[in-house]
Structures are given as C-alpha cells and as structure tokens.
mmCIF file of C-alpha atoms and ligand atoms in Angstrom:
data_model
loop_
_atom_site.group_PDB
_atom_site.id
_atom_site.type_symbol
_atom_site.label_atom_id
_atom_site.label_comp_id
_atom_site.label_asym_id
_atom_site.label_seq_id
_atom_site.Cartn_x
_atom_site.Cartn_y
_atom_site.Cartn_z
ATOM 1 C CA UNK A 1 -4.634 -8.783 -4.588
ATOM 2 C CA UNK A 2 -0.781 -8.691 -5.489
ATOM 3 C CA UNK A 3 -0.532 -11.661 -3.178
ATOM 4 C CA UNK A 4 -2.916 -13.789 -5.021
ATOM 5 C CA UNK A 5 -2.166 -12.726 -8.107
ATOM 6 C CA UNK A 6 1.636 -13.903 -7.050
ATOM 7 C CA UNK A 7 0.191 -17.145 -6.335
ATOM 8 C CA UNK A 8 -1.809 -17.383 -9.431
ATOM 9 C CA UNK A 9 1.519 -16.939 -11.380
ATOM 10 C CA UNK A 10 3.392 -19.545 -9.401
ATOM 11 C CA UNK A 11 0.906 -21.954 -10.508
ATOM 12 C CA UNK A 12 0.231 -20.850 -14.195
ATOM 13 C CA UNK A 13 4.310 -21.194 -14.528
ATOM 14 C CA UNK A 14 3.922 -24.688 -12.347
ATOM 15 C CA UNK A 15 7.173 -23.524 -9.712
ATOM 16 C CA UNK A 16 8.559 -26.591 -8.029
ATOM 17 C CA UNK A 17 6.685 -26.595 -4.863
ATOM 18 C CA UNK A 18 4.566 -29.065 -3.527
ATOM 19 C CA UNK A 19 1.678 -26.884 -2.658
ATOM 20 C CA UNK A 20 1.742 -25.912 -6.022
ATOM 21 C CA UNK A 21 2.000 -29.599 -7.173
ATOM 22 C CA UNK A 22 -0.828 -30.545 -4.377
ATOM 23 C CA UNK A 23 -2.916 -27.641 -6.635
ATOM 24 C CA UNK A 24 -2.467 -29.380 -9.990
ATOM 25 C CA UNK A 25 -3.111 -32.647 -8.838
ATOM 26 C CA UNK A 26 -6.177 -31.814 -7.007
ATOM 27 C CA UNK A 27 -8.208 -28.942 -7.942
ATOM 28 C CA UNK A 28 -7.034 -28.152 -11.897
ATOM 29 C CA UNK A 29 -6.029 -31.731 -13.338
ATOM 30 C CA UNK A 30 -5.100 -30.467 -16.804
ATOM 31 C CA UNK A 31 -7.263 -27.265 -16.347
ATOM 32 C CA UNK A 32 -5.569 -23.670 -16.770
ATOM 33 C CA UNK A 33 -5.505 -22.158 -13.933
ATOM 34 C CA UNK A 34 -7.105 -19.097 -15.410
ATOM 35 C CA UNK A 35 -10.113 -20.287 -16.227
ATOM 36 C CA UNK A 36 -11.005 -23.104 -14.191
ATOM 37 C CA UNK A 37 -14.333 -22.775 -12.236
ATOM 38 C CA UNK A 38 -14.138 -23.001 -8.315
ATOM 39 C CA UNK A 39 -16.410 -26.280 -7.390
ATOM 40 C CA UNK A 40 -18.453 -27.059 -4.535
ATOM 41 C CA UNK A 41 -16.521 -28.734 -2.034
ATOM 42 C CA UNK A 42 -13.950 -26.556 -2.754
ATOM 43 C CA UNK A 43 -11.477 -25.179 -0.146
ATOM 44 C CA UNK A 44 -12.410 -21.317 0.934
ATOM 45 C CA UNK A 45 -8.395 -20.330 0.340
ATOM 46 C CA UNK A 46 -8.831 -21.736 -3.099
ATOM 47 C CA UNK A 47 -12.217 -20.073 -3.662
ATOM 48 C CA UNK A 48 -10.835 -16.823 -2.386
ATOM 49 C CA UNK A 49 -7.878 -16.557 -5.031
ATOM 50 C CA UNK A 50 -10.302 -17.564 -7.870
ATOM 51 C CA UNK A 51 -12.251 -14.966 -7.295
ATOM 52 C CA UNK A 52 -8.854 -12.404 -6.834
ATOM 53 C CA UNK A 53 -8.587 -13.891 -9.879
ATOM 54 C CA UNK A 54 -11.521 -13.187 -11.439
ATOM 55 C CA UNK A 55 -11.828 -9.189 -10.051
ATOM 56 C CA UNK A 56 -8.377 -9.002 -11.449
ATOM 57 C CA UNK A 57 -9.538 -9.871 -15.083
ATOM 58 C CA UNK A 58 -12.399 -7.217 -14.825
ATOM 59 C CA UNK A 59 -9.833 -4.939 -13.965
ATOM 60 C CA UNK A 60 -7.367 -5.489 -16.365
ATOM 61 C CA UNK A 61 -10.108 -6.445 -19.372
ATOM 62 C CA UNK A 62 -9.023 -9.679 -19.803
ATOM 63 C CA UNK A 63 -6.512 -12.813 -18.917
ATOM 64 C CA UNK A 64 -3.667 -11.536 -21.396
ATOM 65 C CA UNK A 65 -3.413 -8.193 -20.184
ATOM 66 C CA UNK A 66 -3.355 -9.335 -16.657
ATOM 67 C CA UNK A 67 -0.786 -11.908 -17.410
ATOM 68 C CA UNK A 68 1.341 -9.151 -19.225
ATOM 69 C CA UNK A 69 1.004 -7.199 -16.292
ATOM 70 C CA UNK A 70 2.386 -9.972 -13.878
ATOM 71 C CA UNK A 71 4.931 -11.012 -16.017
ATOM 72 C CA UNK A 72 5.981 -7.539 -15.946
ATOM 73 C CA UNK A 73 6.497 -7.386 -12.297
ATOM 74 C CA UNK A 74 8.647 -10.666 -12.511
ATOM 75 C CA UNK A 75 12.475 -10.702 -12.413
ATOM 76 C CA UNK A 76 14.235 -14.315 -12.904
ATOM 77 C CA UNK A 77 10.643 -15.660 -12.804
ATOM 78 C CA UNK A 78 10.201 -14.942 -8.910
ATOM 79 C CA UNK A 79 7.385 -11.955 -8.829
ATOM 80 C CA UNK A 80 8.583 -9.220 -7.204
ATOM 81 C CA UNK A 81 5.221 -8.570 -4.528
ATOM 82 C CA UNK A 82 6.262 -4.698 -4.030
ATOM 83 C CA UNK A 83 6.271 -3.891 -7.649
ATOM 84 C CA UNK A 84 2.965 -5.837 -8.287
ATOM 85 C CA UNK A 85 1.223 -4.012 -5.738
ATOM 86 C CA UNK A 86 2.333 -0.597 -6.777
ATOM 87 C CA UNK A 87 1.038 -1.679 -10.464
ATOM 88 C CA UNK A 88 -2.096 -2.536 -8.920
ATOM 89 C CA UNK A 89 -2.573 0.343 -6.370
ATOM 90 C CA UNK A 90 -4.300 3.369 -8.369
ATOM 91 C CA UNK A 91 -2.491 6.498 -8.528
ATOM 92 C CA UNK A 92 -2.680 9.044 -6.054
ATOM 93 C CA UNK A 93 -1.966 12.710 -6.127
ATOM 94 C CA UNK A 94 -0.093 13.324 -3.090
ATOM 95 C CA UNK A 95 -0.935 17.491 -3.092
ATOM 96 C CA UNK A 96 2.535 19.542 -2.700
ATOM 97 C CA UNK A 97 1.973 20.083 1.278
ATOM 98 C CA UNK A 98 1.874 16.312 2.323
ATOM 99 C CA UNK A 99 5.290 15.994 3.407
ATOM 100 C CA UNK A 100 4.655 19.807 5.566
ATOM 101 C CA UNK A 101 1.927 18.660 7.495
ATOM 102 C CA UNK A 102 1.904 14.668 7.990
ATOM 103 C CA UNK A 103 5.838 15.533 8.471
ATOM 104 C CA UNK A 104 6.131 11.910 10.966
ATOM 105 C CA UNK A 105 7.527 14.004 13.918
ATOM 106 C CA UNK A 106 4.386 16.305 13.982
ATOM 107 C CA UNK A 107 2.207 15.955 16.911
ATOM 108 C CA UNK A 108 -0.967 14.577 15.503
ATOM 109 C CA UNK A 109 -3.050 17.894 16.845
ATOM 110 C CA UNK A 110 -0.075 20.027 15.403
ATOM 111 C CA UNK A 111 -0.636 17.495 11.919
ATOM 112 C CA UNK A 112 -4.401 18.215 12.057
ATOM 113 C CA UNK A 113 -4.333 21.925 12.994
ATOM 114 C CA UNK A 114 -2.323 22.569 10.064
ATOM 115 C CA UNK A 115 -4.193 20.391 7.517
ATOM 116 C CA UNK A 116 -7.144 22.437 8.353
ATOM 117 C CA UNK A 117 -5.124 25.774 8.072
ATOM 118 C CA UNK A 118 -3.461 24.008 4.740
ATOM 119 C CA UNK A 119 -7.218 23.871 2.964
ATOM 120 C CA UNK A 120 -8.576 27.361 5.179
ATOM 121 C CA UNK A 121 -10.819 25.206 7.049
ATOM 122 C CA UNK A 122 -10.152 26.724 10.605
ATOM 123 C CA UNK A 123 -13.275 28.142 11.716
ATOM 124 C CA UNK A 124 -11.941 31.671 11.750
ATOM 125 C CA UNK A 125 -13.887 34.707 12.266
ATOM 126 C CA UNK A 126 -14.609 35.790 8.571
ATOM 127 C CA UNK A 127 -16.304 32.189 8.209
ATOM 128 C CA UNK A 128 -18.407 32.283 11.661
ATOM 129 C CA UNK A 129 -19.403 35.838 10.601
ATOM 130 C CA UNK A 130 -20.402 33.698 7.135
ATOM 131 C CA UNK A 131 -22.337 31.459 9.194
ATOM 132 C CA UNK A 132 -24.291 34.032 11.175
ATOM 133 C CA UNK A 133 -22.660 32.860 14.787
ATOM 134 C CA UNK A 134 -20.829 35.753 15.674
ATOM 135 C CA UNK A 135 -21.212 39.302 14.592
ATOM 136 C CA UNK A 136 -17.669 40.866 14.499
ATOM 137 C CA UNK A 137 -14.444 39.561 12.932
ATOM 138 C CA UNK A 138 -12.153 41.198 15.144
ATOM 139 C CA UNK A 139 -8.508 39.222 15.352
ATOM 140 C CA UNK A 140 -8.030 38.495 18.849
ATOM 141 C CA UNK A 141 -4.361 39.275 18.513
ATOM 142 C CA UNK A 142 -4.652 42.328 17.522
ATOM 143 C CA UNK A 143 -7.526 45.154 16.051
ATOM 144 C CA UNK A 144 -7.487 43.938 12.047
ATOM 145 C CA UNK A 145 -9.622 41.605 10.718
ATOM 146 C CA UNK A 146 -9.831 37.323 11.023
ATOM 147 C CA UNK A 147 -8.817 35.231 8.874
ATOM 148 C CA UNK A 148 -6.552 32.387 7.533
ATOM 149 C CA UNK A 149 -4.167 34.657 5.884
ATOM 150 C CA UNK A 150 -4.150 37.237 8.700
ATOM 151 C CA UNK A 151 -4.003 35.065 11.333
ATOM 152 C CA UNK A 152 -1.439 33.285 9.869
ATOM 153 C CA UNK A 153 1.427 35.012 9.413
ATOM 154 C CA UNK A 154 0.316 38.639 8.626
ATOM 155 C CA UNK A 155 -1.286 39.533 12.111
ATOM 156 C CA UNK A 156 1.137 41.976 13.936
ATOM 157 C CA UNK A 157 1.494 39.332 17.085
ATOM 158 C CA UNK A 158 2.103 36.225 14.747
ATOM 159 C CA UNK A 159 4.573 37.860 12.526
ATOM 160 C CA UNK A 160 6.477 38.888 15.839
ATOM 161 C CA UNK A 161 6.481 35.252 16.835
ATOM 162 C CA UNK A 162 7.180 33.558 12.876
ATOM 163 C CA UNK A 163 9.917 35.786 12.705
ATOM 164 C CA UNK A 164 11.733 34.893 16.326
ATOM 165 C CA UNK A 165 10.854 31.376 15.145
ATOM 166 C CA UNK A 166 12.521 31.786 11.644
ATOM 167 C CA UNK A 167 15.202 33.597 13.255
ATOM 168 C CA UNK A 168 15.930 31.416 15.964
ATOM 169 C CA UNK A 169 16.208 28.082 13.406
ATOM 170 C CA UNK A 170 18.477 30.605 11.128
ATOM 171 C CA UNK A 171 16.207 30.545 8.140
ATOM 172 C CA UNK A 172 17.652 32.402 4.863
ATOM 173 C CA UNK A 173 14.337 33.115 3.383
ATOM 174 C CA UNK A 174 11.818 34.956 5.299
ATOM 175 C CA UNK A 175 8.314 35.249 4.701
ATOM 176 C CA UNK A 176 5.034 36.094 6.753
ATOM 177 C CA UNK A 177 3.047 35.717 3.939
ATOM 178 C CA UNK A 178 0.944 32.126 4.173
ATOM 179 C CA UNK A 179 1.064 31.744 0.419
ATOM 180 C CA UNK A 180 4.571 32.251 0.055
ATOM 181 C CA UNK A 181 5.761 30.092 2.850
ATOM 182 C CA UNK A 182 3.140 27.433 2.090
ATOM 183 C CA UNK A 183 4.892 27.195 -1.614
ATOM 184 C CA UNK A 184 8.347 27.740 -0.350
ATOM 185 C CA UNK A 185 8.309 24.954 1.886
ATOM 186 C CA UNK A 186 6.471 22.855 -0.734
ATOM 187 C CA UNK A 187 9.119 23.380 -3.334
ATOM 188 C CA UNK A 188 12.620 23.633 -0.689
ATOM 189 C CA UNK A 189 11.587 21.091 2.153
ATOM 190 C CA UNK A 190 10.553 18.010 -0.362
ATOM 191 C CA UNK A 191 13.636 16.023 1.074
ATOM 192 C CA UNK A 192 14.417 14.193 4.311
ATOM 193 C CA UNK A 193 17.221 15.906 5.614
ATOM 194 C CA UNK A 194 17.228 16.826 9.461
ATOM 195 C CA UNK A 195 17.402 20.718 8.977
ATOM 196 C CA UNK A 196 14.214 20.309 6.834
ATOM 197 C CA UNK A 197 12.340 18.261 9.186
ATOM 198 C CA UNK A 198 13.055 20.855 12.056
ATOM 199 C CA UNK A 199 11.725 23.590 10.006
ATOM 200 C CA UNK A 200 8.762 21.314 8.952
ATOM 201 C CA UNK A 201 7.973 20.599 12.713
ATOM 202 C CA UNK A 202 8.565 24.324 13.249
ATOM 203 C CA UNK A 203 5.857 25.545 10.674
ATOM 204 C CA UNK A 204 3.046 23.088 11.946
ATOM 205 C CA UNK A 205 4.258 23.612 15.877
ATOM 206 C CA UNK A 206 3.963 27.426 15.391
ATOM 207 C CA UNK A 207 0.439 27.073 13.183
ATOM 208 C CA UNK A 208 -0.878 25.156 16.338
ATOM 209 C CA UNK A 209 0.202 27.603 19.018
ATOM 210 C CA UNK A 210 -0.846 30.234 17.328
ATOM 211 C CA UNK A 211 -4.540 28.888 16.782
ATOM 212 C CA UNK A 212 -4.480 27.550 21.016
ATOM 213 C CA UNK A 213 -3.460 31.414 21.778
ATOM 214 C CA UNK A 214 -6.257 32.624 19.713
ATOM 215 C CA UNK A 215 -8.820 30.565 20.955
ATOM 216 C CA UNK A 216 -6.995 30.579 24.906
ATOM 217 C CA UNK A 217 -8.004 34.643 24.707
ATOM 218 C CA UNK A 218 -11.712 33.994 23.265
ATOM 219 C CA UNK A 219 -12.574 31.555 25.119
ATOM 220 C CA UNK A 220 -10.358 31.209 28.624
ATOM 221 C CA UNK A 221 -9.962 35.063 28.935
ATOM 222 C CA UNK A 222 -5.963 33.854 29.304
ATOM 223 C CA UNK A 223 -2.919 35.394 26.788
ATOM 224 C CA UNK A 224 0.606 34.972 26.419
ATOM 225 C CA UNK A 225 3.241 37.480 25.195
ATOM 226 C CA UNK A 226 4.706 36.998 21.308
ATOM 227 C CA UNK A 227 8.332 36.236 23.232
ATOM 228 C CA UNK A 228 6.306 33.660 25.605
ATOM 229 C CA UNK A 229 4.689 32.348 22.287
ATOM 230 C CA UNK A 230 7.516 31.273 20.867
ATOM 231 C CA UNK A 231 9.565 29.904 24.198
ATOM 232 C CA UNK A 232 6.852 27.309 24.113
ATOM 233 C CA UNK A 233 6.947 26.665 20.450
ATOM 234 C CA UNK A 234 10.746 26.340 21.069
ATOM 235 C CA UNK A 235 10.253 23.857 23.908
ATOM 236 C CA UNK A 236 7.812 21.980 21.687
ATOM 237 C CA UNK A 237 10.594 21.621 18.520
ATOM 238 C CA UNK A 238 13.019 20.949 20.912
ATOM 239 C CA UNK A 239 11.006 18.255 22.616
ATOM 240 C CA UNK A 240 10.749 16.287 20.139
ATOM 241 C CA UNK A 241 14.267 16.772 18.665
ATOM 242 C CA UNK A 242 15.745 15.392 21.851
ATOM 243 C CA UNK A 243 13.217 12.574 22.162
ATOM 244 C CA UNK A 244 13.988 11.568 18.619
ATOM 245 C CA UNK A 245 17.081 9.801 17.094
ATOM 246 C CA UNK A 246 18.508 12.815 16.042
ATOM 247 C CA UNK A 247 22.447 12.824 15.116
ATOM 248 C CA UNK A 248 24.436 14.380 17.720
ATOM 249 C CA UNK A 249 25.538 17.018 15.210
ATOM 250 C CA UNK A 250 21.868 18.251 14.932
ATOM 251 C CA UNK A 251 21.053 18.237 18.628
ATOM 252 C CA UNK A 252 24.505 19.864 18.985
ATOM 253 C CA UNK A 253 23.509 22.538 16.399
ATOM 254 C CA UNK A 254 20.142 23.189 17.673
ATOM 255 C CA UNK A 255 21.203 23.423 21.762
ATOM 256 C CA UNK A 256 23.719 26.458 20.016
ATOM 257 C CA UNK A 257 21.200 28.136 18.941
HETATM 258 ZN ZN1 ZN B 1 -4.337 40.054 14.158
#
C-alpha cells in the first residue's frame, strides 16, 4: 500500500518522469488522479493502484486526510517509503518478553519452548491432572509438585542448574523465581549489547533443557545430573557464540569463564 500510495503522490504532484507523463497523457487527460474511474481496457498495474487507492480512502475517511497523511511522510517532495509504511502499518503491542524469547540467536525449539513457558502453556503436570490424563503431579526432578513456576526455577534440580548457569555467565542479580527473572530480564536486557544477548540465549537455552530433561525421565526412562545439565546448556551458549560474529573481546571473555 505505501508503494502505491508513493506512486499516487508522484502523479498527483506530476514529478518529471516519463512514466508519470505517459500516465497523464493516457489514462487521466485533465482528470485528478484521485478520483478518476479505472476504465475497461485499462492496464491491470493501473487498475491495481486505483483500487490501493480507493482502500486507502476508506481507511483514512476521505482524499484530504489521506493526502495529509502522504504529504506528511514527504521530505523535499520525494516520499520517504519507510515512514509511509510505518504510518500505515497498525500498531502493535510488542509484550515486554519479545526481545527474551525471539532473541535472533535462539534456536527456534529453544524460541518456542520458551514462548510456551512465557504464557504457562507447557503441558505440565498440574494442567494434564486438569485435563484428566494423568493422575499425579509429581515433578520428575524431584518429590514437589508440577508446574510452570516450580519447574522453572523453584524445583530443587533446576535451581541447582539456573544458579551454575547464572554463576558461570557472572550475573549480579540472582533469582530462581520465574516472575522475577521474567520481569528482570524484561526491564535490564531491552538493549542489544553482546552480554545481554548471551544471557538472553542463556535463559531460553536453560528453559529448553530443562523441559527435554523432564520429559527425557517420563518418557525415555534416561536422566542427567544438575552439573551434566548445565555442561550441555554451556556447550549450547557457547555454540552459538563461536558460530556467530561475536567480537573477539566477547568470545575472549566467555572462553575465561
Ligand atoms: Zn521439582
């Protein structure tokens, strides 16, 4: 739409072009581009920005508004595309944990374990208990109860392995309560910086090894020690540090670890 609105503009203001030209001389001939009908015969490109045109005006209740709102994107009468189409595009609520879990240097599974665990959507014991499918909601990690919270962080085993995690990456705040961490990362890791995305990738790696050892002792009989836990959530973090672009600083800091 911001691309054929751009067009529109460049020939409401006539810009020296000869497509633009080619336009006035053969489809509006003294017509205004913003209300001139499309014709039969008519070329499908020009058909298809009339009618960009004409969604546009719904939108926007009317050709002065939408005008206003072009000219508004315009800077030494060239429209700048990029504003336009964040003008256009509707505003989203990005919640406070986007940058946590779609962190770009996630593993997608580590990505999608978390955004379950983010909205308690993990199919933890307390909720299969809910649903009637099993009939105990014993934590496989230790004797308490399942769920979210429990599981993540509070649970004996994963607090041993969150806190050799936070340890290991030097952390200054410590928490093995979900809440907390899920709010203190949401306020303190915001930013791009390379520190923050290791932590990031740290929280998501050690959500998703956590849920594999859980469901490795349900349903594959098969467990790992909290200090075997988190040498493979290390190797994971380091992994993809080292495959990354990473400055040698970073990669310098994290091998002294
Ligand atoms: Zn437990």
């Amino acid at each position: 739409m911001a691309s054929a609105l751009k067009i529109l503009w460049n020939i409401h203001i006539n810009k020296e072009n000869l497509w633009i030209k080619w336009i006035h001389g053969t489809y509006l001939k003294h017509n205004d581009v913003w209300h001139v009908q499309a014709r039969k015969g008519d070329s499908w490109m020009w058909r298809q920005i009339l009618k960009v045109r004409d969604k546009a005006q719904g939108l926007y209740r009317g050709t002065d508004n939408l005008k206003q709102l072009i000219f508004s994107c315009s800077k030494n009468s060239n429209i700048r595309l990029s504003a336009l189409s964040s003008v256009l595009s509707p505003t989203t609520n990005l919640v406070p944990w986007h940058s946590i879990v779609w962190e770009k240097l996630n593993y997608p599974k580590h990505s999608f374990v978390s955004w379950l665990a983010v909205q308690d959507r993990l199919l933890t014991q307390d909720k299969l208990i809910n649903r009637g499918i099993v009939n105990n909601n014993n934590c496989s990690l230790c004797t308490d109860t399942e769920n979210r919270n429990h599981l993540f962080f509070e649970c004996c085993f994963s607090r041993d392995v969150w806190i050799m995690v936070m340890e290991w990456l030097q952390f200054k705040w410590k928490s093995c309560n979900w809440d907390q961490i899920l709010s203190w990362y949401s306020v303190r890791f915001r930013g791009n910086g390379f520190k923050q995305k290791i932590k990031k990738i740290a929280l998501t790696s050690t959500v998703y090894s956590i849920w594999c050892e859980r469901n490795a002792r349900i349903f594959k009989q098969k467990r790992r020690t909290a200090a075997q836990l988190f040498r493979d959530i290390k190797i994971n973090i380091m992994s993809i540090i080292l495959n990354d672009h990473f400055p040698d600083e970073i990669r310098e800091w994290i091998c002294s670890l």
